[in-house]
Amino acid sequence: MSKVYVSHNSIVSSLGYDSPTVVQKIKDRISGLQAVSDPTLLDQTFCASLVDIEKLPETIGNPDKEENYTRLEQMLLVSLAKVIHTSKIKLTDRVGLIISTTKGNIDVLDDDNPFPRERGYLAELSKILKDFFGFKTTPIVLSNACVSGLLAIAVAKRMISQGCFNHVFITSGDLVSKFTLSGFNAFQALSIEPCRPYDKNRSGINIGEVAASALITQDDTALADESVVILGDASCNDANHISGPSRTGEGLYRSTKLALKEAKLQPKDIDFISAHGTATQFNDEMEAIAFNRLKLQNTPLNSLKGYFGHTLGASGLLETIVGMHSLHQNTVFASKGFKEMGVSQPINVIKQTESKIMDTFLKTSSGFGGSNTAVVFKKVAE
């Protein structure tokens, strides 16, 4: 079976509008989280990362006015346009598109939103992106809670391996919306200060918004410098609870074990883990238990939620892209906000950004409904 790579990529976030800018700010330990007082979203102050839509770069080759597109659509268009443009791949019937999101254009349900409510259907989002860029194939919309972005990479890899496509573009995005904030607030999970994954004094989750895009391809002739090869992937739903993760980390344990098996690697072969790390009590504890069961407790680990908050269905792709750049730069990034261990099992949380020669990393995601996905990546030999 031929190798499948993650190559060209782009991030639109509170930290910037391209991957190198965003990664440099993470390297400098700059966070995009801020206190927000907006009664149209939530009747109390909350902490989140928001994209400044007014500063979005112009979409490459965009003939239309921005008022034709929702907030999320604008973010996705800018992000995906850059990847398509830099990859120079023609959109033939051998090129696929996967859109991953948890809630899509959920903000169109708000009373003051100017777009018709039908725009909230994920099929509509699919049609808009297909028509804008001129994809010849029908896009796949993947919405599986907060594993959506990482799962999209795994699905794209499998479709290429099975001969369905030569290349697949992935774009992921979610918003800070009234719907999402009210849901997490009802769980009493929102923090009014920047989140602190795995830390003893963490007080909950922050919500963030982002658009991230990447090219998945089997063509190794024009890869981006930070490209990685996908060695193994797996997904497992532990069906524990509608929102609460398995207390034994069963789904994360099984998906990671299977991903390592396909990659033909042992736990000792993983150089760092880009974990889910939402800064909620149940999630952080579940991950610590699972990583100990996997003998990964000594592997350096970070969560990027302290920089972006939880970007929901986009988080897995966003954090994979940052992990790719981390691997390429031989630099492990600090898990921002962490000071003192706040889980019952030992894990090796990265406290300081530092140089380290690396070859592989593991990305994990977990989500509502017991969903879990793990993917193992390896640096492309220079």
CSV table of C-alpha atoms in Angstrom, one decimal, residues 21-350:
chain,number,residue,atom,x,y,z
A,21,THR,CA,2.2,32.9,12.0
A,22,VAL,CA,0.1,30.8,14.3
A,23,VAL,CA,2.8,28.3,15.0
A,24,GLN,CA,5.3,31.1,15.8
A,25,LYS,CA,2.9,32.6,18.4
A,26,ILE,CA,2.5,29.3,20.0
A,27,LYS,CA,6.3,28.9,20.1
A,28,ASP,CA,6.4,32.3,21.8
A,29,ARG,CA,3.6,31.1,24.2
A,30,ILE,CA,1.1,33.8,23.1
A,31,SER,CA,-2.5,32.8,23.6
A,32,GLY,CA,-5.5,33.9,21.6
A,33,LEU,CA,-7.8,33.6,24.6
A,34,GLN,CA,-9.5,36.7,26.0
A,35,ALA,CA,-12.3,37.8,28.3
A,36,VAL,CA,-15.5,38.4,26.3
A,37,SER,CA,-18.5,40.4,27.4
A,38,ASP,CA,-21.2,40.0,24.8
A,39,PRO,CA,-24.7,39.6,26.0
A,40,THR,CA,-25.8,38.5,22.5
A,41,LEU,CA,-23.8,35.4,23.0
A,42,LEU,CA,-24.0,34.8,26.8
A,43,ASP,CA,-25.4,36.9,29.7
A,44,GLN,CA,-22.1,36.7,31.6
A,45,THR,CA,-18.4,37.3,30.9
A,46,PHE,CA,-16.6,34.3,29.5
A,47,CYS,CA,-13.2,33.5,28.1
A,48,ALA,CA,-12.8,32.5,24.4
A,49,SER,CA,-10.8,32.9,21.3
A,50,LEU,CA,-12.5,34.8,18.5
A,51,VAL,CA,-11.4,35.4,14.9
A,52,ASP,CA,-11.4,39.0,13.8
A,53,ILE,CA,-13.4,38.6,10.7
A,54,GLU,CA,-12.8,42.2,9.6
A,55,LYS,CA,-9.1,41.4,9.2
A,56,LEU,CA,-9.5,38.2,7.1
A,57,PRO,CA,-7.3,38.3,4.0
A,58,GLU,CA,-9.1,38.4,0.7
A,59,THR,CA,-10.0,34.9,-0.6
A,60,ILE,CA,-7.8,34.0,-3.5
A,61,GLY,CA,-9.7,34.6,-6.7
A,62,ASN,CA,-12.9,35.5,-4.9
A,63,PRO,CA,-15.3,37.3,-7.3
A,64,ASP,CA,-18.1,37.5,-4.7
A,65,LYS,CA,-18.8,39.9,-1.9
A,66,GLU,CA,-18.3,38.8,1.7
A,67,GLU,CA,-21.9,39.5,2.6
A,68,ASN,CA,-22.8,36.5,0.5
A,69,TYR,CA,-21.1,34.2,3.0
A,70,THR,CA,-21.7,33.5,6.7
A,71,ARG,CA,-18.9,34.1,9.3
A,72,LEU,CA,-17.9,30.4,9.2
A,73,GLU,CA,-18.0,30.2,5.4
A,74,GLN,CA,-15.7,33.2,5.1
A,75,MET,CA,-13.2,31.5,7.5
A,76,LEU,CA,-13.3,28.2,5.6
A,77,LEU,CA,-13.0,29.8,2.2
A,78,VAL,CA,-9.9,31.8,3.1
A,79,SER,CA,-8.3,28.8,4.8
A,80,LEU,CA,-9.1,26.3,2.0
A,81,ALA,CA,-8.3,28.7,-0.8
A,82,LYS,CA,-4.7,29.0,0.4
A,83,VAL,CA,-4.2,25.2,0.5
A,84,ILE,CA,-5.7,24.7,-3.0
A,85,HIS,CA,-3.6,27.6,-4.4
A,86,THR,CA,-0.2,26.5,-2.8
A,87,SER,CA,-0.7,22.9,-3.7
A,88,LYS,CA,-1.3,23.7,-7.4
A,89,ILE,CA,-3.6,20.6,-7.7
A,90,LYS,CA,-6.3,20.8,-10.4
A,91,LEU,CA,-9.8,19.8,-9.1
A,92,THR,CA,-10.5,16.8,-11.2
A,93,ASP,CA,-12.8,13.8,-10.5
A,94,ARG,CA,-9.8,12.2,-8.7
A,95,VAL,CA,-9.8,15.0,-6.0
A,96,GLY,CA,-12.1,14.8,-3.0
A,97,LEU,CA,-13.3,17.3,-0.4
A,98,ILE,CA,-14.1,16.5,3.3
A,99,ILE,CA,-15.7,19.2,5.5
A,100,SER,CA,-15.5,18.5,9.2
A,101,THR,CA,-17.5,20.4,11.8
A,102,THR,CA,-19.5,19.9,14.9
A,103,LYS,CA,-22.2,22.5,14.4
A,104,GLY,CA,-21.5,24.3,11.1
A,105,ASN,CA,-23.5,27.4,10.5
A,106,ILE,CA,-25.3,27.1,13.8
A,107,ASP,CA,-25.4,30.9,14.3
A,108,VAL,CA,-28.0,31.3,11.5
A,109,LEU,CA,-30.6,30.1,14.0
A,110,ASP,CA,-30.1,33.3,16.0
A,111,ASP,CA,-33.0,35.7,15.6
A,112,ASP,CA,-30.7,38.6,14.5
A,113,ASN,CA,-28.8,36.6,11.9
A,114,PRO,CA,-29.5,37.8,8.3
A,115,PHE,CA,-29.1,34.4,6.6
A,116,PRO,CA,-32.0,32.0,6.1
A,117,ARG,CA,-32.2,29.2,8.6
A,118,GLU,CA,-31.8,26.6,5.8
A,119,ARG,CA,-28.2,27.8,5.6
A,120,GLY,CA,-27.7,25.8,8.9
A,121,TYR,CA,-28.0,22.5,7.1
A,122,LEU,CA,-24.6,20.9,6.6
A,123,ALA,CA,-25.5,19.9,3.1
A,124,GLU,CA,-25.9,23.6,2.3
A,125,LEU,CA,-22.4,24.3,3.6
A,126,SER,CA,-21.1,21.5,1.4
A,127,LYS,CA,-22.8,22.9,-1.7
A,128,ILE,CA,-21.4,26.4,-1.1
A,129,LEU,CA,-17.8,25.2,-0.8
A,130,LYS,CA,-18.1,22.8,-3.7
A,131,ASP,CA,-19.6,25.5,-6.0
A,132,PHE,CA,-17.1,28.2,-4.9
A,133,PHE,CA,-14.0,26.2,-5.8
A,134,GLY,CA,-15.5,24.1,-8.5
A,135,PHE,CA,-14.9,20.6,-7.1
A,136,LYS,CA,-16.0,17.9,-9.5
A,137,THR,CA,-16.9,15.4,-6.8
A,138,THR,CA,-19.6,15.5,-4.1
A,139,PRO,CA,-18.0,16.6,-0.8
A,140,ILE,CA,-18.3,14.5,2.3
A,141,VAL,CA,-19.5,16.3,5.5
A,142,LEU,CA,-18.1,14.6,8.6
A,143,SER,CA,-19.7,15.6,11.9
A,144,ASN,CA,-18.8,13.4,14.8
A,145,ALA,CA,-18.5,15.7,17.8
A,146,CYS,CA,-15.0,16.9,18.7
A,147,VAL,CA,-13.1,14.1,16.9
A,148,SER,CA,-14.4,15.3,13.5
A,149,GLY,CA,-11.2,17.1,12.4
A,150,LEU,CA,-8.9,14.2,13.2
A,151,LEU,CA,-11.3,11.6,11.9
A,152,ALA,CA,-11.4,13.5,8.6
A,153,ILE,CA,-7.7,12.8,8.2
A,154,ALA,CA,-8.2,9.1,8.8
A,155,VAL,CA,-11.1,8.9,6.4
A,156,ALA,CA,-9.2,10.8,3.7
A,157,LYS,CA,-6.2,8.4,4.1
A,158,ARG,CA,-8.5,5.4,3.8
A,159,MET,CA,-10.3,6.7,0.7
A,160,ILE,CA,-6.9,7.3,-1.0
A,161,SER,CA,-5.6,3.9,0.1
A,162,GLN,CA,-8.7,2.3,-1.4
A,163,GLY,CA,-8.3,4.0,-4.7
A,164,CYS,CA,-11.2,6.4,-4.5
A,165,PHE,CA,-9.1,9.5,-4.9
A,166,ASN,CA,-5.5,10.6,-5.5
A,167,HIS,CA,-5.9,13.7,-3.3
A,168,VAL,CA,-8.4,14.8,-0.7
A,169,PHE,CA,-8.7,18.4,0.6
A,170,ILE,CA,-9.9,18.7,4.2
A,171,THR,CA,-11.4,21.8,5.7
A,172,SER,CA,-12.6,22.1,9.3
A,173,GLY,CA,-14.3,24.9,11.3
A,174,ASP,CA,-16.5,25.8,14.2
A,175,LEU,CA,-17.7,29.0,15.8
A,176,VAL,CA,-18.1,30.5,19.2
A,177,SER,CA,-21.9,30.7,19.1
A,178,LYS,CA,-24.9,31.3,21.4
A,179,PHE,CA,-25.9,27.6,21.0
A,180,THR,CA,-22.5,26.2,21.9
A,181,LEU,CA,-21.9,28.5,24.8
A,182,SER,CA,-25.3,27.9,26.3
A,183,GLY,CA,-24.7,24.2,26.1
A,184,PHE,CA,-21.4,24.1,27.9
A,185,ASN,CA,-22.7,26.7,30.4
A,186,ALA,CA,-25.5,24.4,31.2
A,187,PHE,CA,-22.9,21.7,32.0
A,188,GLN,CA,-21.3,24.3,34.3
A,189,ALA,CA,-18.1,23.6,32.4
A,190,LEU,CA,-17.2,27.1,31.1
A,191,SER,CA,-14.3,28.9,32.7
A,192,ILE,CA,-14.1,32.6,33.1
A,193,GLU,CA,-10.3,32.5,32.9
A,194,PRO,CA,-7.9,30.9,30.4
A,195,CYS,CA,-8.2,27.1,30.6
A,196,ARG,CA,-5.4,25.1,32.2
A,197,PRO,CA,-5.4,21.5,30.9
A,198,TYR,CA,-4.3,18.8,33.4
A,199,ASP,CA,-3.6,21.4,36.0
A,200,LYS,CA,-4.7,21.0,39.7
A,201,ASN,CA,-6.3,24.5,39.7
A,202,ARG,CA,-8.1,24.3,36.3
A,203,SER,CA,-11.7,25.6,36.4
A,204,GLY,CA,-13.1,24.4,33.1
A,205,ILE,CA,-13.2,24.8,29.3
A,206,ASN,CA,-12.9,27.8,27.0
A,207,ILE,CA,-14.6,27.7,23.5
A,208,GLY,CA,-12.6,28.9,20.5
A,209,GLU,CA,-13.3,29.3,16.8
A,210,VAL,CA,-11.0,28.4,13.9
A,211,ALA,CA,-10.9,27.3,10.3
A,212,ALA,CA,-8.1,24.8,9.3
A,213,SER,CA,-7.4,23.1,6.0
A,214,ALA,CA,-5.0,20.6,4.7
A,215,LEU,CA,-4.2,18.4,1.7
A,216,ILE,CA,-4.1,14.6,2.1
A,217,THR,CA,-2.2,13.1,-0.8
A,218,GLN,CA,-0.3,10.0,-2.1
A,219,ASP,CA,1.9,12.2,-4.3
A,220,ASP,CA,5.3,12.7,-2.7
A,221,THR,CA,6.7,14.9,-5.5
A,222,ALA,CA,5.7,18.3,-4.2
A,223,LEU,CA,5.1,18.0,-0.5
A,224,ALA,CA,5.3,21.0,1.9
A,225,ASP,CA,8.4,21.0,4.1
A,226,GLU,CA,6.4,20.2,7.2
A,227,SER,CA,4.6,17.2,5.7
A,228,VAL,CA,4.1,14.0,7.6
A,229,VAL,CA,3.2,10.5,6.6
A,230,ILE,CA,0.2,8.8,8.2
A,231,LEU,CA,1.4,5.6,9.8
A,232,GLY,CA,-1.7,4.4,11.5
A,233,ASP,CA,-5.2,5.5,12.6
A,234,ALA,CA,-8.1,4.1,14.5
A,235,SER,CA,-11.4,5.2,16.0
A,236,CYS,CA,-13.5,3.7,18.8
A,237,ASN,CA,-16.7,4.7,20.4
A,238,ASP,CA,-17.0,3.5,24.0
A,239,ALA,CA,-20.7,4.5,24.2
A,240,ASN,CA,-20.2,5.4,27.8
A,241,HIS,CA,-22.5,8.5,28.1
A,242,ILE,CA,-24.0,11.3,25.9
A,243,SER,CA,-21.3,13.7,27.2
A,244,GLY,CA,-19.2,12.0,29.8
A,245,PRO,CA,-16.1,10.0,28.8
A,246,SER,CA,-15.4,6.5,29.9
A,247,ARG,CA,-13.9,6.4,33.4
A,248,THR,CA,-11.4,3.8,32.3
A,249,GLY,CA,-10.4,5.6,29.0
A,250,GLU,CA,-11.6,2.5,27.1
A,251,GLY,CA,-12.3,4.2,23.8
A,252,LEU,CA,-9.1,6.2,23.8
A,253,TYR,CA,-7.1,3.2,24.9
A,254,ARG,CA,-8.4,1.0,22.1
A,255,SER,CA,-8.2,3.5,19.3
A,256,THR,CA,-4.6,4.4,20.3
A,257,LYS,CA,-3.6,0.8,20.6
A,258,LEU,CA,-4.9,0.0,17.2
A,259,ALA,CA,-3.3,3.0,15.6
A,260,LEU,CA,0.1,2.0,17.1
A,261,LYS,CA,-0.5,-1.5,15.8
A,262,GLU,CA,-1.1,-0.4,12.2
A,263,ALA,CA,1.9,1.9,12.5
A,264,LYS,CA,4.0,-1.0,13.7
A,265,LEU,CA,5.3,1.1,16.5
A,266,GLN,CA,5.7,0.6,20.3
A,267,PRO,CA,4.8,3.3,22.8
A,268,LYS,CA,8.5,4.0,23.3
A,269,ASP,CA,8.7,5.0,19.6
A,270,ILE,CA,6.4,8.0,20.0
A,271,ASP,CA,8.3,11.3,20.5
A,272,PHE,CA,5.3,13.4,21.8
A,273,ILE,CA,1.6,13.3,22.1
A,274,SER,CA,-0.7,16.1,21.0
A,275,ALA,CA,-3.5,15.3,23.3
A,276,HIS,CA,-7.1,16.5,23.6
A,277,GLY,CA,-6.8,18.2,27.0
A,278,THR,CA,-10.0,20.2,27.4
A,279,ALA,CA,-9.2,21.2,31.0
A,280,THR,CA,-12.4,19.6,32.3
A,281,GLN,CA,-12.1,17.2,35.2
A,282,PHE,CA,-13.6,14.1,33.5
A,283,ASN,CA,-11.7,14.5,30.2
A,284,ASP,CA,-8.3,15.1,31.7
A,285,GLU,CA,-8.6,12.3,34.1
A,286,MET,CA,-9.8,9.9,31.4
A,287,GLU,CA,-6.8,10.7,29.2
A,288,ALA,CA,-4.3,10.2,32.0
A,289,ILE,CA,-5.8,6.8,32.8
A,290,ALA,CA,-5.7,5.8,29.1
A,291,PHE,CA,-2.2,6.9,28.5
A,292,ASN,CA,-1.0,5.0,31.6
A,293,ARG,CA,-2.8,1.9,30.4
A,294,LEU,CA,-0.9,2.3,27.1
A,295,LYS,CA,2.5,2.8,28.8
A,296,LEU,CA,2.7,6.3,27.4
A,297,GLN,CA,2.8,8.1,30.8
A,298,ASN,CA,6.4,9.2,30.3
A,299,THR,CA,6.0,10.4,26.7
A,300,PRO,CA,6.0,14.3,26.5
A,301,LEU,CA,2.5,15.5,26.1
A,302,ASN,CA,0.8,18.8,25.5
A,303,SER,CA,-2.7,20.3,25.0
A,304,LEU,CA,-3.0,23.3,22.7
A,305,LYS,CA,-6.4,24.4,24.3
A,306,GLY,CA,-4.5,27.1,26.3
A,307,TYR,CA,-3.8,28.9,23.0
A,308,PHE,CA,-7.1,28.5,21.1
A,309,GLY,CA,-9.6,27.1,23.6
A,310,HIS,CA,-11.6,24.1,22.4
A,311,THR,CA,-12.3,24.6,18.8
A,312,LEU,CA,-14.7,21.6,18.7
A,313,GLY,CA,-14.9,19.7,15.4
A,314,ALA,CA,-11.9,21.7,14.0
A,315,SER,CA,-9.6,21.0,17.0
A,316,GLY,CA,-8.2,17.7,15.7
A,317,LEU,CA,-7.1,19.1,12.3
A,318,LEU,CA,-5.9,22.4,13.8
A,319,GLU,CA,-3.8,20.5,16.4
A,320,THR,CA,-2.4,18.1,13.8
A,321,ILE,CA,-1.2,21.0,11.7
A,322,VAL,CA,0.6,22.6,14.7
A,323,GLY,CA,2.0,19.1,15.5
A,324,MET,CA,3.4,18.8,12.0
A,325,HIS,CA,5.2,22.1,12.3
A,326,SER,CA,6.4,21.1,15.8
A,327,LEU,CA,7.9,17.9,14.4
A,328,HIS,CA,9.5,19.7,11.4
A,329,GLN,CA,11.1,22.3,13.7
A,330,ASN,CA,12.2,19.7,16.3
A,331,THR,CA,10.5,21.8,19.0
A,332,VAL,CA,8.0,20.6,21.6
A,333,PHE,CA,5.5,23.3,22.6
A,334,ALA,CA,4.5,24.0,26.2
A,335,SER,CA,1.1,23.1,27.4
A,336,LYS,CA,0.1,26.6,28.3
A,337,GLY,CA,-1.5,27.1,31.7
A,338,PHE,CA,-0.1,23.9,33.3
A,339,LYS,CA,1.7,24.3,36.6
A,340,GLU,CA,0.8,21.5,39.0
A,341,MET,CA,-0.5,18.0,38.2
A,342,GLY,CA,-4.2,17.7,38.6
A,343,VAL,CA,-4.9,14.1,37.5
A,344,SER,CA,-4.6,10.9,39.5
A,345,GLN,CA,-2.3,9.1,37.1
A,346,PRO,CA,1.2,10.4,36.1
A,347,ILE,CA,1.6,12.0,32.7
A,348,ASN,CA,4.5,14.0,31.3
A,349,VAL,CA,3.0,17.4,30.5
A,350,ILE,CA,5.4,19.7,28.7
